[in-house]
PDB file of C-alpha atoms in Angstrom:
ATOM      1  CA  UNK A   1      41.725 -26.448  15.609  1.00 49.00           C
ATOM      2  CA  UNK A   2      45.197 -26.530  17.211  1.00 49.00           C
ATOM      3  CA  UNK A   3      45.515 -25.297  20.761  1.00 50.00           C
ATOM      4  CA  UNK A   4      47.523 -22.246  20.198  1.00 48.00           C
ATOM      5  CA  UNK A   5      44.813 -20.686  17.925  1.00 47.00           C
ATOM      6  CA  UNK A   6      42.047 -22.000  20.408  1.00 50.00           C
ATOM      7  CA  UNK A   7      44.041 -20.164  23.782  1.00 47.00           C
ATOM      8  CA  UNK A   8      44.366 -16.975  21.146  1.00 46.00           C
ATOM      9  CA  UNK A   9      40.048 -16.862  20.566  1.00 47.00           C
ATOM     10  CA  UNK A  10      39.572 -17.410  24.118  1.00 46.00           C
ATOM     11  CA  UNK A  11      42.095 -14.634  24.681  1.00 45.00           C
ATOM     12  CA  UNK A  12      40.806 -11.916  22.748  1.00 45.00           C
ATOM     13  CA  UNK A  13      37.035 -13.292  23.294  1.00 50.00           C
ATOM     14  CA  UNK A  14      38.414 -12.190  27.474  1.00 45.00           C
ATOM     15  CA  UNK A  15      40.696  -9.513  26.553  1.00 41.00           C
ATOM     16  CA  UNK A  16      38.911  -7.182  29.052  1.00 44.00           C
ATOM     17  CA  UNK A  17      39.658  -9.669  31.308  1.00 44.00           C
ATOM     18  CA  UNK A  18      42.941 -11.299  30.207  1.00 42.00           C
ATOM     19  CA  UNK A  19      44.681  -8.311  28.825  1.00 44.00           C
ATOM     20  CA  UNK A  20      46.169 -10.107  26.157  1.00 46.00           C
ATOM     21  CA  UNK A  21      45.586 -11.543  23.376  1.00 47.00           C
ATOM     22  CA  UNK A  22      47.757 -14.680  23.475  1.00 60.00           C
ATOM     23  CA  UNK A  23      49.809 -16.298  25.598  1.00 73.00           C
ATOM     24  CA  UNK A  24      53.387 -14.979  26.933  1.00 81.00           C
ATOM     25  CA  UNK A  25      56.394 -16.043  25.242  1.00 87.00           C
ATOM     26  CA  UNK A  26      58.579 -19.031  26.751  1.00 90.00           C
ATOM     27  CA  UNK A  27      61.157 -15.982  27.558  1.00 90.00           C
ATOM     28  CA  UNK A  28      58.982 -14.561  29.781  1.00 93.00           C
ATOM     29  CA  UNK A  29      57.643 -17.930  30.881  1.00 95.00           C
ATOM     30  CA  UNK A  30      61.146 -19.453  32.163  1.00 95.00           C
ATOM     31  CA  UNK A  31      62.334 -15.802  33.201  1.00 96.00           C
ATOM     32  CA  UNK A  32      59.595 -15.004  35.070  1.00 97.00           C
ATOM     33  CA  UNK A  33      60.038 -18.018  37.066  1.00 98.00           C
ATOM     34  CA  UNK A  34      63.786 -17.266  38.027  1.00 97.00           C
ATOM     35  CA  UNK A  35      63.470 -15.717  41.363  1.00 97.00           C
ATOM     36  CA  UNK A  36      61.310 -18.849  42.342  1.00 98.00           C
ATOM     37  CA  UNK A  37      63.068 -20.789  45.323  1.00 97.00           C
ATOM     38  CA  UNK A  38      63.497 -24.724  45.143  1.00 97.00           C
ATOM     39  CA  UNK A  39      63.565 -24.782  48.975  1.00 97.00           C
ATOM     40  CA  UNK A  40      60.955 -26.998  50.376  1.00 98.00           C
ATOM     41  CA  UNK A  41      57.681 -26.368  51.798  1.00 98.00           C
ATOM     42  CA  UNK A  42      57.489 -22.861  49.963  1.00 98.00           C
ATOM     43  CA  UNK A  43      54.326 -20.819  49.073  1.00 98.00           C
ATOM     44  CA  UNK A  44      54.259 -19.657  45.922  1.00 98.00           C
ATOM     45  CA  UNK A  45      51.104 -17.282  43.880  1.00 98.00           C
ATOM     46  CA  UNK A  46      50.183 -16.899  40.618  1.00 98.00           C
ATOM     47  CA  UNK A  47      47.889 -14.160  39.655  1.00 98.00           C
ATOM     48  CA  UNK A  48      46.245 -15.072  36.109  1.00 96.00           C
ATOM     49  CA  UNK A  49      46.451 -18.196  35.536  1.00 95.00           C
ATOM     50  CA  UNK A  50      44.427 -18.540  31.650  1.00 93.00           C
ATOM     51  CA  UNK A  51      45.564 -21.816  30.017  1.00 92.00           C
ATOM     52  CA  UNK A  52      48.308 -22.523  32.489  1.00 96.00           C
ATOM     53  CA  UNK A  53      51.238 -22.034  30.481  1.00 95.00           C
ATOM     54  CA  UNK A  54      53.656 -19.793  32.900  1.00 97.00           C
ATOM     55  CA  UNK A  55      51.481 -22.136  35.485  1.00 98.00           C
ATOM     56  CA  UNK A  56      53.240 -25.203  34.027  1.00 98.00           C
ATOM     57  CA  UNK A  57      56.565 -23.335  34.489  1.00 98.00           C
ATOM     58  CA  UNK A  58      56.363 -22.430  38.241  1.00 98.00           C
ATOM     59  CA  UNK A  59      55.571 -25.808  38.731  1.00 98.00           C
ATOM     60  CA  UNK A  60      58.677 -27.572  37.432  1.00 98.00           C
ATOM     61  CA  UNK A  61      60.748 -24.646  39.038  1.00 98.00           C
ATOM     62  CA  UNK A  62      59.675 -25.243  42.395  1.00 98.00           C
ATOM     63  CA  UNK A  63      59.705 -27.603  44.753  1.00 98.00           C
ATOM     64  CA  UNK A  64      58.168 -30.984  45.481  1.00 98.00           C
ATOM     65  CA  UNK A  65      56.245 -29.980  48.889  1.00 98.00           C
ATOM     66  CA  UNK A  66      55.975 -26.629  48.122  1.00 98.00           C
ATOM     67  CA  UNK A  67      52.458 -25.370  47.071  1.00 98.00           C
ATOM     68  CA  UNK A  68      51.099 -23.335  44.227  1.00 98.00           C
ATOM     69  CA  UNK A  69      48.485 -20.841  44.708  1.00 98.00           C
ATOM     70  CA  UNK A  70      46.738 -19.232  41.563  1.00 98.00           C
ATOM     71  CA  UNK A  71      44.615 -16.967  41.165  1.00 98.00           C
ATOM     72  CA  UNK A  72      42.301 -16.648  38.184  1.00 97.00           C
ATOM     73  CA  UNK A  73      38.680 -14.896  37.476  1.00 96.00           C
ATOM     74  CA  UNK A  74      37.488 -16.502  34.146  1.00 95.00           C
ATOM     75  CA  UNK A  75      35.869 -19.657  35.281  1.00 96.00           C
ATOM     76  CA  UNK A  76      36.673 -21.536  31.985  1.00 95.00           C
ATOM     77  CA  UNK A  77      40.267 -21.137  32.112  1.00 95.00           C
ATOM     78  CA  UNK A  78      40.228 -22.878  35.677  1.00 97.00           C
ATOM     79  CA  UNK A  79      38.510 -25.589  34.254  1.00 97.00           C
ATOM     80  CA  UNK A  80      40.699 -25.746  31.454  1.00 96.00           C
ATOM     81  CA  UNK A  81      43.850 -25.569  33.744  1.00 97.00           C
ATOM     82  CA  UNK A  82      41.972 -28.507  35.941  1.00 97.00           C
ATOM     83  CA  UNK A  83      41.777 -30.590  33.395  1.00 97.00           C
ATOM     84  CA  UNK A  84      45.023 -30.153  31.711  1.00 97.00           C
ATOM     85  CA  UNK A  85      47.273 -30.151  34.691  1.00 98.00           C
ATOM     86  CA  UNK A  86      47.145 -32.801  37.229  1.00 96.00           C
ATOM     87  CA  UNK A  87      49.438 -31.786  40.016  1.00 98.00           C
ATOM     88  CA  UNK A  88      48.212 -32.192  43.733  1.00 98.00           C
ATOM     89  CA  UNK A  89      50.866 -28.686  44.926  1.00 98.00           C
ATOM     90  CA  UNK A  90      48.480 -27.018  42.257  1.00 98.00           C
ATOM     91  CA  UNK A  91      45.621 -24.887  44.325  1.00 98.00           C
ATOM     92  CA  UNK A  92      43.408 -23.269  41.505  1.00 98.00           C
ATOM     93  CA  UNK A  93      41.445 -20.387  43.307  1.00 98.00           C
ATOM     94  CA  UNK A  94      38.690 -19.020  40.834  1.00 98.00           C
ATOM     95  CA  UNK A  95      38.623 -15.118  42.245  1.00 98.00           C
ATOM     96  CA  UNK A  96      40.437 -12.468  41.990  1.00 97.00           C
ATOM     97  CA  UNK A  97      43.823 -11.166  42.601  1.00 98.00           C
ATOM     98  CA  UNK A  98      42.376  -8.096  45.141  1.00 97.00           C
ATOM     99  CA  UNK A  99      41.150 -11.170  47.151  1.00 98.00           C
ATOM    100  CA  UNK A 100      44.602 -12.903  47.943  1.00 98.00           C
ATOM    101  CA  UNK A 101      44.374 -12.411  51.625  1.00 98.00           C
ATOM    102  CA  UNK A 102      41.331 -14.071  51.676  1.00 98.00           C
ATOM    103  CA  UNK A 103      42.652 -17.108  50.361  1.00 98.00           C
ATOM    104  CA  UNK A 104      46.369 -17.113  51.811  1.00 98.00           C
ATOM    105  CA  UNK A 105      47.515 -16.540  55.228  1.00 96.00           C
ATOM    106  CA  UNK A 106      50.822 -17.691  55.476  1.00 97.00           C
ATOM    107  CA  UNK A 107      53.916 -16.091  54.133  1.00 98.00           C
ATOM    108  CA  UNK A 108      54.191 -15.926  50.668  1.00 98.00           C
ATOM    109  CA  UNK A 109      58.137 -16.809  48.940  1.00 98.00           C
ATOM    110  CA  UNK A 110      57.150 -15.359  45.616  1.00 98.00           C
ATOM    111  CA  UNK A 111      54.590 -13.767  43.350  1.00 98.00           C
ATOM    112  CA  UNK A 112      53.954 -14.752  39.402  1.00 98.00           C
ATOM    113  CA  UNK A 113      51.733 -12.278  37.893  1.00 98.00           C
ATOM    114  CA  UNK A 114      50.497 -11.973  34.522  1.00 95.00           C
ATOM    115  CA  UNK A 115      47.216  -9.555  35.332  1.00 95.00           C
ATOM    116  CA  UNK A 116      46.329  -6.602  33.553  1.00 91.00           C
ATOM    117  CA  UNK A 117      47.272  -3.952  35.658  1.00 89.00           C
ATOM    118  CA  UNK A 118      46.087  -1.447  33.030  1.00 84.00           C
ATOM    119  CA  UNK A 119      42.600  -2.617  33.024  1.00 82.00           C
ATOM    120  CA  UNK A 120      42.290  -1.826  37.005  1.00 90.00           C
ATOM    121  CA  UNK A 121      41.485   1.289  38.861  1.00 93.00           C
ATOM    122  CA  UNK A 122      44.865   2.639  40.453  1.00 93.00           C
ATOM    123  CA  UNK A 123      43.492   2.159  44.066  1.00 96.00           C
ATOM    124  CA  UNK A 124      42.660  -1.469  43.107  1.00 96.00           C
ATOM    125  CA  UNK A 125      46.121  -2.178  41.086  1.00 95.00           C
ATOM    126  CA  UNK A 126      47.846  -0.395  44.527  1.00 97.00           C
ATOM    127  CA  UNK A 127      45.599  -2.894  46.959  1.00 97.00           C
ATOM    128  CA  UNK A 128      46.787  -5.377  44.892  1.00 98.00           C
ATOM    129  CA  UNK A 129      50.301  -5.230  44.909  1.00 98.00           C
ATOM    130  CA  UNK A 130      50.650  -3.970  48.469  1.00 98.00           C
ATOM    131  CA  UNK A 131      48.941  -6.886  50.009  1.00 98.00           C
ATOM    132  CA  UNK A 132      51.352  -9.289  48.060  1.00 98.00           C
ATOM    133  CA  UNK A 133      54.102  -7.239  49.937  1.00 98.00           C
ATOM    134  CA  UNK A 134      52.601  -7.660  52.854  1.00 98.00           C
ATOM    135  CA  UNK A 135      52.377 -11.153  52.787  1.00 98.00           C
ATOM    136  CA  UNK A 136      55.835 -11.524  51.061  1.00 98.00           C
ATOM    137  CA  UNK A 137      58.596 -12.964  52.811  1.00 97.00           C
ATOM    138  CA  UNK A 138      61.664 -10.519  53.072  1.00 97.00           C
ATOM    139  CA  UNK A 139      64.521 -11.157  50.280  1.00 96.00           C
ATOM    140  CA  UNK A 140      61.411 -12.433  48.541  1.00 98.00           C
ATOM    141  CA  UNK A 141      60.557 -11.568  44.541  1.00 98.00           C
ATOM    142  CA  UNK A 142      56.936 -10.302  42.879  1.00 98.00           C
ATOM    143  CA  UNK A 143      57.702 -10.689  39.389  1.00 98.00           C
ATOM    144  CA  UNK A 144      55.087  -9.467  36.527  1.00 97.00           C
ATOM    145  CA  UNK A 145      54.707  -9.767  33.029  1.00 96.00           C
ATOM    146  CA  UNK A 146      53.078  -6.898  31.127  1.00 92.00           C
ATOM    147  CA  UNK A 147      52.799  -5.034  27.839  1.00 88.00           C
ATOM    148  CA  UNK A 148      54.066  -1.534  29.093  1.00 87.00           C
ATOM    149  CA  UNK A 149      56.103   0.314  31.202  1.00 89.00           C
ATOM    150  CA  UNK A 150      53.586   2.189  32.501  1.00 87.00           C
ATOM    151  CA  UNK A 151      52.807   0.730  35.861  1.00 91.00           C
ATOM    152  CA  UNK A 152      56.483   0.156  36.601  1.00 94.00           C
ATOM    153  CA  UNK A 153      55.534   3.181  39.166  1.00 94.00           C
ATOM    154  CA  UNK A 154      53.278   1.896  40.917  1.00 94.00           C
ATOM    155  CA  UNK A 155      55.474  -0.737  42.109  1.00 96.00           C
ATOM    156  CA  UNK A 156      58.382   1.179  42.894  1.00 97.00           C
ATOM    157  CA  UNK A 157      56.150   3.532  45.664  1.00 97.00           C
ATOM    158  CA  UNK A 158      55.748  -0.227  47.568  1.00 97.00           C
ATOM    159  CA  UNK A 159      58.564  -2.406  46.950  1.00 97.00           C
ATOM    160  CA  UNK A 160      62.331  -1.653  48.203  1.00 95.00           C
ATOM    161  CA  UNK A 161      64.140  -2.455  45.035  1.00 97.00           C
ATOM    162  CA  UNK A 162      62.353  -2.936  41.362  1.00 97.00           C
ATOM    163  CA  UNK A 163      63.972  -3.134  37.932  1.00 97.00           C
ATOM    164  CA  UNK A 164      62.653  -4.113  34.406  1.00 95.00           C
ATOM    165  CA  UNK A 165      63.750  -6.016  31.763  1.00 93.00           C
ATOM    166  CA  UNK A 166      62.557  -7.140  28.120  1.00 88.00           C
ATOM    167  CA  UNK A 167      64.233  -9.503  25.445  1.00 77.00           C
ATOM    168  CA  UNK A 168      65.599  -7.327  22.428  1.00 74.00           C
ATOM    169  CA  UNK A 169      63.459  -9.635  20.181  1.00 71.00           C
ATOM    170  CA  UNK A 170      60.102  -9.138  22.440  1.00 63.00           C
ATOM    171  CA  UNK A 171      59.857  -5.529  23.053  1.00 64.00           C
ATOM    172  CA  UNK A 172      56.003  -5.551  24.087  1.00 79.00           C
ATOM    173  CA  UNK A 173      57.017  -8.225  27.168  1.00 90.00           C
ATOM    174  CA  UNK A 174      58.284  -6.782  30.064  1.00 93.00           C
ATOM    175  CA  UNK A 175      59.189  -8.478  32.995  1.00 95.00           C
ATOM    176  CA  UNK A 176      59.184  -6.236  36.677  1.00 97.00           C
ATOM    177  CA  UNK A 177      61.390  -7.688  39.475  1.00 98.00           C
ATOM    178  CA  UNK A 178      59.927  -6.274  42.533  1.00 98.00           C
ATOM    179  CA  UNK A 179      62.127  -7.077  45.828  1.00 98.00           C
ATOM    180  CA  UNK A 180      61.431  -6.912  49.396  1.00 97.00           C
ATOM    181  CA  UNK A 181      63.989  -6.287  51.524  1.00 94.00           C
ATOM    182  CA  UNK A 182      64.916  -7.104  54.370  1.00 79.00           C
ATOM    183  CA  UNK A 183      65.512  -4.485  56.117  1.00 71.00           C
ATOM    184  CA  UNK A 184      67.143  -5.485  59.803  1.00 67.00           C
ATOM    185  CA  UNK A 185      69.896  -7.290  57.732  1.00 56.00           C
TER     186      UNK A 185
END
């Protein structure tokens, strides 16, 4: 069985977890990634990591000392991202996205997310995105990846500037570009 089909089983099999049912489209893998410094020494996070494909991305944007944090809950896709990607600025954390402050201390210069906010309680989709802005440098992006508009909101009440975009060809992928500002500038 090729890959593709194989990431779309284990997709759907998860889809409580995932929120999808396959993988994102290269748009939103290479766009996703464009707010993504190639300064060194960076800190970068990934929430949702499943087979590694926007994963893969973030690594060949960034740069060569900086490190890759990501987060994922379904111990099979961490395994599966182990195996299949052998890069030492690559820190697989199997828990979840609530539990980023656990696992990261220093300032963050961007946020990949591909989690289902929809699938969350509000309180724990707001915990979640306000302690990626706290840890967020200033001038710094979250971007995330989801199927609907509907939690653009809940962005906008934390971060200083947000806007949305989609392809015209991939109307269920939206991409949120959440900004925090600095604001003594």
């Amino acid at each position: 069985m090729n890959q593709k089909l194989k990431t779309s089983f284990a997709f759907a099999k998860n889809l409580m977890v995932t929120g999808a049912i396959s993988e994102t489209s290269r748009y939103v893998e290479v766009n996703i990634c464009k707010h993504i410094s190639k300064e060194p020494n960076k800190i970068i996070v990934e929430f949702g990591t499943g087979h590694g494909n926007i994963t893969r991305e973030i690594l060949s944007t960034m740069s060569d000392s900086s490190i890759l944090y990501s987060f994922e809950v379904n111990e099979d896709f961490c395994e599966y991202v182990r195996e299949t990607i052998q890069d030492e600025r690559l820190v697989i954390i199997n828990d979840g996205a609530e539990n980023l402050k656990k696992h990261v201390k220093a300032p963050i210069n961007a946020v990949i997310s591909s989690i289902p906010f929809t699938f969350f309680s509000k309180e724990k989709g707001m915990d979640i995105i306000q302690n990626a802005y706290d840890l967020l440098e200033e001038d710094c992006y979250y971007s995330q990846v989801l199927y609907t508009k509907f939690n653009f909101k809940k962005f906008q009440k934390i971060f200083d500037h947000c806007i949305i975009t989609t392809h015209k060809n991939l109307i269920t992928e939206y991409i949120y570009y959440c900004k925090k500002i600095n604001k003594k500038a």
